Amino acid sequence: MVVGDDSGHFITCAFRVMNGVFEVREGEAVGLREALSWVKNLGYHKVIFELSCKAVVDVVMVRTEDVANSAL
């Protein structure tokens, strides 16, 4: 995981070793969960996540739309 500023400059990074074998979607989802926890602990706000697995992006976007619509 890499954190950069709004100019694209490196700020910090982290990694985590996970036991087991993951399918691409599972690995990307676990990585996103870890990244969310990490940036929350760092106290960052207004974060943009970049993912490689479109299937995970699609699930996150649908859930985000569901939450936004339920707030209306």
PDB file of N, CA and C in Angstrom:
ATOM      1  N   MET A   1       0.844  -1.154   0.000  1.00  0.00           N
ATOM      2  CA  MET A   1       0.000   0.000   0.000  1.00  0.00           C
ATOM      3  C   MET A   1       0.895   1.224   0.000  1.00  0.00           C
ATOM      4  N   VAL A   2       0.518   2.191  -0.800  1.00  0.00           N
ATOM      5  CA  VAL A   2       1.307   3.416  -0.931  1.00  0.00           C
ATOM      6  C   VAL A   2       0.388   4.612  -0.741  1.00  0.00           C
ATOM      7  N   VAL A   3       0.845   5.585   0.003  1.00  0.00           N
ATOM      8  CA  VAL A   3       0.115   6.840   0.177  1.00  0.00           C
ATOM      9  C   VAL A   3       0.925   7.934  -0.501  1.00  0.00           C
ATOM     10  N   GLY A   4       0.230   8.700  -1.343  1.00  0.00           N
ATOM     11  CA  GLY A   4       0.842   9.853  -1.991  1.00  0.00           C
ATOM     12  C   GLY A   4      -0.018  11.074  -1.743  1.00  0.00           C
ATOM     13  N   ASP A   5       0.542  12.236  -1.959  1.00  0.00           N
ATOM     14  CA  ASP A   5      -0.240  13.456  -1.786  1.00  0.00           C
ATOM     15  C   ASP A   5      -0.955  13.816  -3.085  1.00  0.00           C
ATOM     16  N   ASP A   6      -1.656  14.942  -3.089  1.00  0.00           N
ATOM     17  CA  ASP A   6      -2.441  15.324  -4.263  1.00  0.00           C
ATOM     18  C   ASP A   6      -1.578  15.700  -5.461  1.00  0.00           C
ATOM     19  N   SER A   7      -0.271  15.819  -5.260  1.00  0.00           N
ATOM     20  CA  SER A   7       0.648  16.063  -6.376  1.00  0.00           C
ATOM     21  C   SER A   7       1.305  14.778  -6.869  1.00  0.00           C
ATOM     22  N   GLY A   8       0.966  13.665  -6.214  1.00  0.00           N
ATOM     23  CA  GLY A   8       1.546  12.388  -6.604  1.00  0.00           C
ATOM     24  C   GLY A   8       2.860  12.061  -5.930  1.00  0.00           C
ATOM     25  N   HIS A   9       3.254  12.864  -4.961  1.00  0.00           N
ATOM     26  CA  HIS A   9       4.506  12.618  -4.249  1.00  0.00           C
ATOM     27  C   HIS A   9       4.312  11.563  -3.161  1.00  0.00           C
ATOM     28  N   PHE A  10       5.307  10.722  -3.000  1.00  0.00           N
ATOM     29  CA  PHE A  10       5.294   9.660  -2.003  1.00  0.00           C
ATOM     30  C   PHE A  10       5.244  10.242  -0.597  1.00  0.00           C
ATOM     31  N   ILE A  11       4.376   9.659   0.254  1.00  0.00           N
ATOM     32  CA  ILE A  11       4.322  10.036   1.665  1.00  0.00           C
ATOM     33  C   ILE A  11       4.779   8.866   2.536  1.00  0.00           C
ATOM     34  N   THR A  12       4.135   7.719   2.375  1.00  0.00           N
ATOM     35  CA  THR A  12       4.476   6.549   3.176  1.00  0.00           C
ATOM     36  C   THR A  12       3.970   5.291   2.487  1.00  0.00           C
ATOM     37  N   CYS A  13       4.373   4.151   3.000  1.00  0.00           N
ATOM     38  CA  CYS A  13       3.886   2.887   2.452  1.00  0.00           C
ATOM     39  C   CYS A  13       3.865   1.834   3.555  1.00  0.00           C
ATOM     40  N   ALA A  14       3.200   0.739   3.279  1.00  0.00           N
ATOM     41  CA  ALA A  14       3.122  -0.375   4.220  1.00  0.00           C
ATOM     42  C   ALA A  14       2.854  -1.649   3.432  1.00  0.00           C
ATOM     43  N   PHE A  15       3.126  -2.769   4.060  1.00  0.00           N
ATOM     44  CA  PHE A  15       2.756  -4.046   3.467  1.00  0.00           C
ATOM     45  C   PHE A  15       2.388  -5.001   4.586  1.00  0.00           C
ATOM     46  N   ARG A  16       1.716  -6.051   4.212  1.00  0.00           N
ATOM     47  CA  ARG A  16       1.320  -7.062   5.186  1.00  0.00           C
ATOM     48  C   ARG A  16       1.401  -8.417   4.519  1.00  0.00           C
ATOM     49  N   VAL A  17       1.992  -9.366   5.208  1.00  0.00           N
ATOM     50  CA  VAL A  17       2.079 -10.737   4.709  1.00  0.00           C
ATOM     51  C   VAL A  17       0.842 -11.481   5.186  1.00  0.00           C
ATOM     52  N   MET A  18       0.142 -12.106   4.249  1.00  0.00           N
ATOM     53  CA  MET A  18      -1.068 -12.860   4.572  1.00  0.00           C
ATOM     54  C   MET A  18      -0.824 -14.332   4.255  1.00  0.00           C
ATOM     55  N   ASN A  19      -1.211 -15.204   5.153  1.00  0.00           N
ATOM     56  CA  ASN A  19      -1.093 -16.637   4.906  1.00  0.00           C
ATOM     57  C   ASN A  19      -2.242 -17.109   4.037  1.00  0.00           C
ATOM     58  N   GLY A  20      -1.973 -18.090   3.197  1.00  0.00           N
ATOM     59  CA  GLY A  20      -3.020 -18.662   2.362  1.00  0.00           C
ATOM     60  C   GLY A  20      -2.882 -18.230   0.920  1.00  0.00           C
ATOM     61  N   VAL A  21      -3.777 -18.770   0.121  1.00  0.00           N
ATOM     62  CA  VAL A  21      -3.815 -18.462  -1.307  1.00  0.00           C
ATOM     63  C   VAL A  21      -5.164 -17.833  -1.596  1.00  0.00           C
ATOM     64  N   PHE A  22      -5.156 -16.687  -2.262  1.00  0.00           N
ATOM     65  CA  PHE A  22      -6.383 -15.963  -2.552  1.00  0.00           C
ATOM     66  C   PHE A  22      -6.617 -15.895  -4.054  1.00  0.00           C
ATOM     67  N   GLU A  23      -7.862 -15.917  -4.442  1.00  0.00           N
ATOM     68  CA  GLU A  23      -8.225 -15.553  -5.804  1.00  0.00           C
ATOM     69  C   GLU A  23      -8.011 -14.043  -5.929  1.00  0.00           C
ATOM     70  N   VAL A  24      -7.942 -13.557  -7.163  1.00  0.00           N
ATOM     71  CA  VAL A  24      -7.662 -12.134  -7.381  1.00  0.00           C
ATOM     72  C   VAL A  24      -8.673 -11.252  -6.656  1.00  0.00           C
ATOM     73  N   ARG A  25      -9.965 -11.554  -6.817  1.00  0.00           N
ATOM     74  CA  ARG A  25     -10.995 -10.719  -6.172  1.00  0.00           C
ATOM     75  C   ARG A  25     -10.844 -10.720  -4.661  1.00  0.00           C
ATOM     76  N   GLU A  26     -10.608 -11.903  -4.093  1.00  0.00           N
ATOM     77  CA  GLU A  26     -10.459 -11.987  -2.639  1.00  0.00           C
ATOM     78  C   GLU A  26      -9.241 -11.199  -2.165  1.00  0.00           C
ATOM     79  N   GLY A  27      -8.131 -11.370  -2.863  1.00  0.00           N
ATOM     80  CA  GLY A  27      -6.911 -10.656  -2.489  1.00  0.00           C
ATOM     81  C   GLY A  27      -7.076  -9.152  -2.560  1.00  0.00           C
ATOM     82  N   GLU A  28      -7.730  -8.691  -3.608  1.00  0.00           N
ATOM     83  CA  GLU A  28      -7.956  -7.249  -3.768  1.00  0.00           C
ATOM     84  C   GLU A  28      -8.899  -6.729  -2.684  1.00  0.00           C
ATOM     85  N   ALA A  29      -9.934  -7.499  -2.353  1.00  0.00           N
ATOM     86  CA  ALA A  29     -10.882  -7.088  -1.314  1.00  0.00           C
ATOM     87  C   ALA A  29     -10.207  -7.049   0.055  1.00  0.00           C
ATOM     88  N   VAL A  30      -9.399  -8.052   0.357  1.00  0.00           N
ATOM     89  CA  VAL A  30      -8.667  -8.065   1.625  1.00  0.00           C
ATOM     90  C   VAL A  30      -7.689  -6.891   1.675  1.00  0.00           C
ATOM     91  N   GLY A  31      -7.008  -6.634   0.567  1.00  0.00           N
ATOM     92  CA  GLY A  31      -6.088  -5.501   0.506  1.00  0.00           C
ATOM     93  C   GLY A  31      -6.792  -4.176   0.727  1.00  0.00           C
ATOM     94  N   LEU A  32      -7.976  -4.030   0.145  1.00  0.00           N
ATOM     95  CA  LEU A  32      -8.754  -2.802   0.342  1.00  0.00           C
ATOM     96  C   LEU A  32      -9.164  -2.656   1.799  1.00  0.00           C
ATOM     97  N   ARG A  33      -9.621  -3.748   2.400  1.00  0.00           N
ATOM     98  CA  ARG A  33     -10.004  -3.701   3.814  1.00  0.00           C
ATOM     99  C   ARG A  33      -8.820  -3.279   4.685  1.00  0.00           C
ATOM    100  N   GLU A  34      -7.656  -3.843   4.415  1.00  0.00           N
ATOM    101  CA  GLU A  34      -6.456  -3.486   5.171  1.00  0.00           C
ATOM    102  C   GLU A  34      -6.083  -2.018   4.951  1.00  0.00           C
ATOM    103  N   ALA A  35      -6.188  -1.560   3.711  1.00  0.00           N
ATOM    104  CA  ALA A  35      -5.870  -0.164   3.394  1.00  0.00           C
ATOM    105  C   ALA A  35      -6.836   0.791   4.090  1.00  0.00           C
ATOM    106  N   LEU A  36      -8.117   0.441   4.119  1.00  0.00           N
ATOM    107  CA  LEU A  36      -9.106   1.275   4.813  1.00  0.00           C
ATOM    108  C   LEU A  36      -8.769   1.399   6.294  1.00  0.00           C
ATOM    109  N   SER A  37      -8.428   0.287   6.905  1.00  0.00           N
ATOM    110  CA  SER A  37      -8.067   0.287   8.320  1.00  0.00           C
ATOM    111  C   SER A  37      -6.805   1.113   8.560  1.00  0.00           C
ATOM    112  N   TRP A  38      -5.832   0.957   7.673  1.00  0.00           N
ATOM    113  CA  TRP A  38      -4.555   1.655   7.807  1.00  0.00           C
ATOM    114  C   TRP A  38      -4.740   3.171   7.719  1.00  0.00           C
ATOM    115  N   VAL A  39      -5.444   3.650   6.692  1.00  0.00           N
ATOM    116  CA  VAL A  39      -5.607   5.105   6.546  1.00  0.00           C
ATOM    117  C   VAL A  39      -6.482   5.678   7.660  1.00  0.00           C
ATOM    118  N   LYS A  40      -7.421   4.882   8.159  1.00  0.00           N
ATOM    119  CA  LYS A  40      -8.224   5.341   9.298  1.00  0.00           C
ATOM    120  C   LYS A  40      -7.330   5.536  10.519  1.00  0.00           C
ATOM    121  N   ASN A  41      -6.453   4.560  10.772  1.00  0.00           N
ATOM    122  CA  ASN A  41      -5.537   4.672  11.911  1.00  0.00           C
ATOM    123  C   ASN A  41      -4.555   5.831  11.750  1.00  0.00           C
ATOM    124  N   LEU A  42      -4.200   6.157  10.515  1.00  0.00           N
ATOM    125  CA  LEU A  42      -3.311   7.292  10.255  1.00  0.00           C
ATOM    126  C   LEU A  42      -4.043   8.628  10.382  1.00  0.00           C
ATOM    127  N   GLY A  43      -5.381   8.577  10.413  1.00  0.00           N
ATOM    128  CA  GLY A  43      -6.169   9.798  10.544  1.00  0.00           C
ATOM    129  C   GLY A  43      -6.369  10.550   9.245  1.00  0.00           C
ATOM    130  N   TYR A  44      -6.187   9.861   8.116  1.00  0.00           N
ATOM    131  CA  TYR A  44      -6.360  10.516   6.817  1.00  0.00           C
ATOM    132  C   TYR A  44      -7.838  10.591   6.437  1.00  0.00           C
ATOM    133  N   HIS A  45      -8.195  11.652   5.730  1.00  0.00           N
ATOM    134  CA  HIS A  45      -9.558  11.854   5.233  1.00  0.00           C
ATOM    135  C   HIS A  45      -9.472  12.183   3.751  1.00  0.00           C
ATOM    136  N   LYS A  46     -10.573  12.057   3.053  1.00  0.00           N
ATOM    137  CA  LYS A  46     -10.629  12.364   1.615  1.00  0.00           C
ATOM    138  C   LYS A  46      -9.562  11.578   0.853  1.00  0.00           C
ATOM    139  N   VAL A  47      -9.617  10.269   0.995  1.00  0.00           N
ATOM    140  CA  VAL A  47      -8.630   9.368   0.401  1.00  0.00           C
ATOM    141  C   VAL A  47      -9.187   8.775  -0.883  1.00  0.00           C
ATOM    142  N   ILE A  48      -8.360   8.667  -1.897  1.00  0.00           N
ATOM    143  CA  ILE A  48      -8.717   8.007  -3.150  1.00  0.00           C
ATOM    144  C   ILE A  48      -7.974   6.683  -3.198  1.00  0.00           C
ATOM    145  N   PHE A  49      -8.714   5.591  -3.400  1.00  0.00           N
ATOM    146  CA  PHE A  49      -8.114   4.264  -3.512  1.00  0.00           C
ATOM    147  C   PHE A  49      -8.081   3.866  -4.975  1.00  0.00           C
ATOM    148  N   GLU A  50      -6.976   3.291  -5.396  1.00  0.00           N
ATOM    149  CA  GLU A  50      -6.845   2.779  -6.754  1.00  0.00           C
ATOM    150  C   GLU A  50      -6.764   1.262  -6.679  1.00  0.00           C
ATOM    151  N   LEU A  51      -7.669   0.597  -7.393  1.00  0.00           N
ATOM    152  CA  LEU A  51      -7.726  -0.865  -7.387  1.00  0.00           C
ATOM    153  C   LEU A  51      -7.525  -1.400  -8.786  1.00  0.00           C
ATOM    154  N   SER A  52      -7.059  -2.634  -8.870  1.00  0.00           N
ATOM    155  CA  SER A  52      -6.827  -3.271 -10.164  1.00  0.00           C
ATOM    156  C   SER A  52      -7.964  -4.189 -10.587  1.00  0.00           C
ATOM    157  N   CYS A  53      -8.744  -4.669  -9.634  1.00  0.00           N
ATOM    158  CA  CYS A  53      -9.780  -5.665  -9.923  1.00  0.00           C
ATOM    159  C   CYS A  53     -11.139  -4.976 -10.094  1.00  0.00           C
ATOM    160  N   LYS A  54     -11.613  -4.903 -11.329  1.00  0.00           N
ATOM    161  CA  LYS A  54     -12.874  -4.221 -11.626  1.00  0.00           C
ATOM    162  C   LYS A  54     -14.045  -4.821 -10.861  1.00  0.00           C
ATOM    163  N   ALA A  55     -14.033  -6.128 -10.643  1.00  0.00           N
ATOM    164  CA  ALA A  55     -15.131  -6.775  -9.917  1.00  0.00           C
ATOM    165  C   ALA A  55     -15.251  -6.209  -8.499  1.00  0.00           C
ATOM    166  N   VAL A  56     -14.147  -5.957  -7.844  1.00  0.00           N
ATOM    167  CA  VAL A  56     -14.180  -5.379  -6.498  1.00  0.00           C
ATOM    168  C   VAL A  56     -14.639  -3.926  -6.562  1.00  0.00           C
ATOM    169  N   VAL A  57     -14.147  -3.178  -7.525  1.00  0.00           N
ATOM    170  CA  VAL A  57     -14.570  -1.786  -7.703  1.00  0.00           C
ATOM    171  C   VAL A  57     -16.078  -1.723  -7.908  1.00  0.00           C
ATOM    172  N   ASP A  58     -16.614  -2.599  -8.752  1.00  0.00           N
ATOM    173  CA  ASP A  58     -18.054  -2.600  -9.027  1.00  0.00           C
ATOM    174  C   ASP A  58     -18.864  -2.860  -7.763  1.00  0.00           C
ATOM    175  N   VAL A  59     -18.432  -3.811  -6.939  1.00  0.00           N
ATOM    176  CA  VAL A  59     -19.151  -4.115  -5.696  1.00  0.00           C
ATOM    177  C   VAL A  59     -19.108  -2.918  -4.754  1.00  0.00           C
ATOM    178  N   VAL A  60     -17.960  -2.306  -4.618  1.00  0.00           N
ATOM    179  CA  VAL A  60     -17.831  -1.138  -3.735  1.00  0.00           C
ATOM    180  C   VAL A  60     -18.716   0.001  -4.231  1.00  0.00           C
ATOM    181  N   MET A  61     -18.732   0.243  -5.528  1.00  0.00           N
ATOM    182  CA  MET A  61     -19.532   1.338  -6.076  1.00  0.00           C
ATOM    183  C   MET A  61     -21.023   1.092  -5.885  1.00  0.00           C
ATOM    184  N   VAL A  62     -21.481  -0.133  -6.080  1.00  0.00           N
ATOM    185  CA  VAL A  62     -22.902  -0.453  -5.885  1.00  0.00           C
ATOM    186  C   VAL A  62     -23.279  -0.251  -4.426  1.00  0.00           C
ATOM    187  N   ARG A  63     -22.440  -0.713  -3.519  1.00  0.00           N
ATOM    188  CA  ARG A  63     -22.732  -0.551  -2.091  1.00  0.00           C
ATOM    189  C   ARG A  63     -22.728   0.921  -1.701  1.00  0.00           C
ATOM    190  N   THR A  64     -21.838   1.700  -2.285  1.00  0.00           N
ATOM    191  CA  THR A  64     -21.784   3.135  -2.012  1.00  0.00           C
ATOM    192  C   THR A  64     -23.063   3.812  -2.484  1.00  0.00           C
ATOM    193  N   GLU A  65     -23.541   3.430  -3.670  1.00  0.00           N
ATOM    194  CA  GLU A  65     -24.792   3.992  -4.187  1.00  0.00           C
ATOM    195  C   GLU A  65     -25.967   3.590  -3.307  1.00  0.00           C
ATOM    196  N   ASP A  66     -25.985   2.340  -2.829  1.00  0.00           N
ATOM    197  CA  ASP A  66     -27.057   1.879  -1.951  1.00  0.00           C
ATOM    198  C   ASP A  66     -27.107   2.701  -0.666  1.00  0.00           C
ATOM    199  N   VAL A  67     -25.953   2.959  -0.077  1.00  0.00           N
ATOM    200  CA  VAL A  67     -25.889   3.751   1.157  1.00  0.00           C
ATOM    201  C   VAL A  67     -26.351   5.177   0.887  1.00  0.00           C
ATOM    202  N   ALA A  68     -25.907   5.756  -0.217  1.00  0.00           N
ATOM    203  CA  ALA A  68     -26.302   7.127  -0.557  1.00  0.00           C
ATOM    204  C   ALA A  68     -27.807   7.216  -0.779  1.00  0.00           C
ATOM    205  N   ASN A  69     -28.379   6.233  -1.458  1.00  0.00           N
ATOM    206  CA  ASN A  69     -29.818   6.246  -1.728  1.00  0.00           C
ATOM    207  C   ASN A  69     -30.634   6.011  -0.465  1.00  0.00           C
ATOM    208  N   SER A  70     -30.144   5.213   0.462  1.00  0.00           N
ATOM    209  CA  SER A  70     -30.903   4.942   1.680  1.00  0.00           C
ATOM    210  C   SER A  70     -30.902   6.143   2.620  1.00  0.00           C
ATOM    211  N   ALA A  71     -29.963   7.062   2.434  1.00  0.00           N
ATOM    212  CA  ALA A  71     -29.902   8.259   3.278  1.00  0.00           C
ATOM    213  C   ALA A  71     -30.918   9.311   2.849  1.00  0.00           C
ATOM    214  N   LEU A  72     -31.500   9.143   1.653  1.00  0.00           N
ATOM    215  CA  LEU A  72     -32.449  10.150   1.159  1.00  0.00           C
ATOM    216  C   LEU A  72     -33.770  10.058   1.820  1.00  0.00           C
TER     217      LEU A  72
END
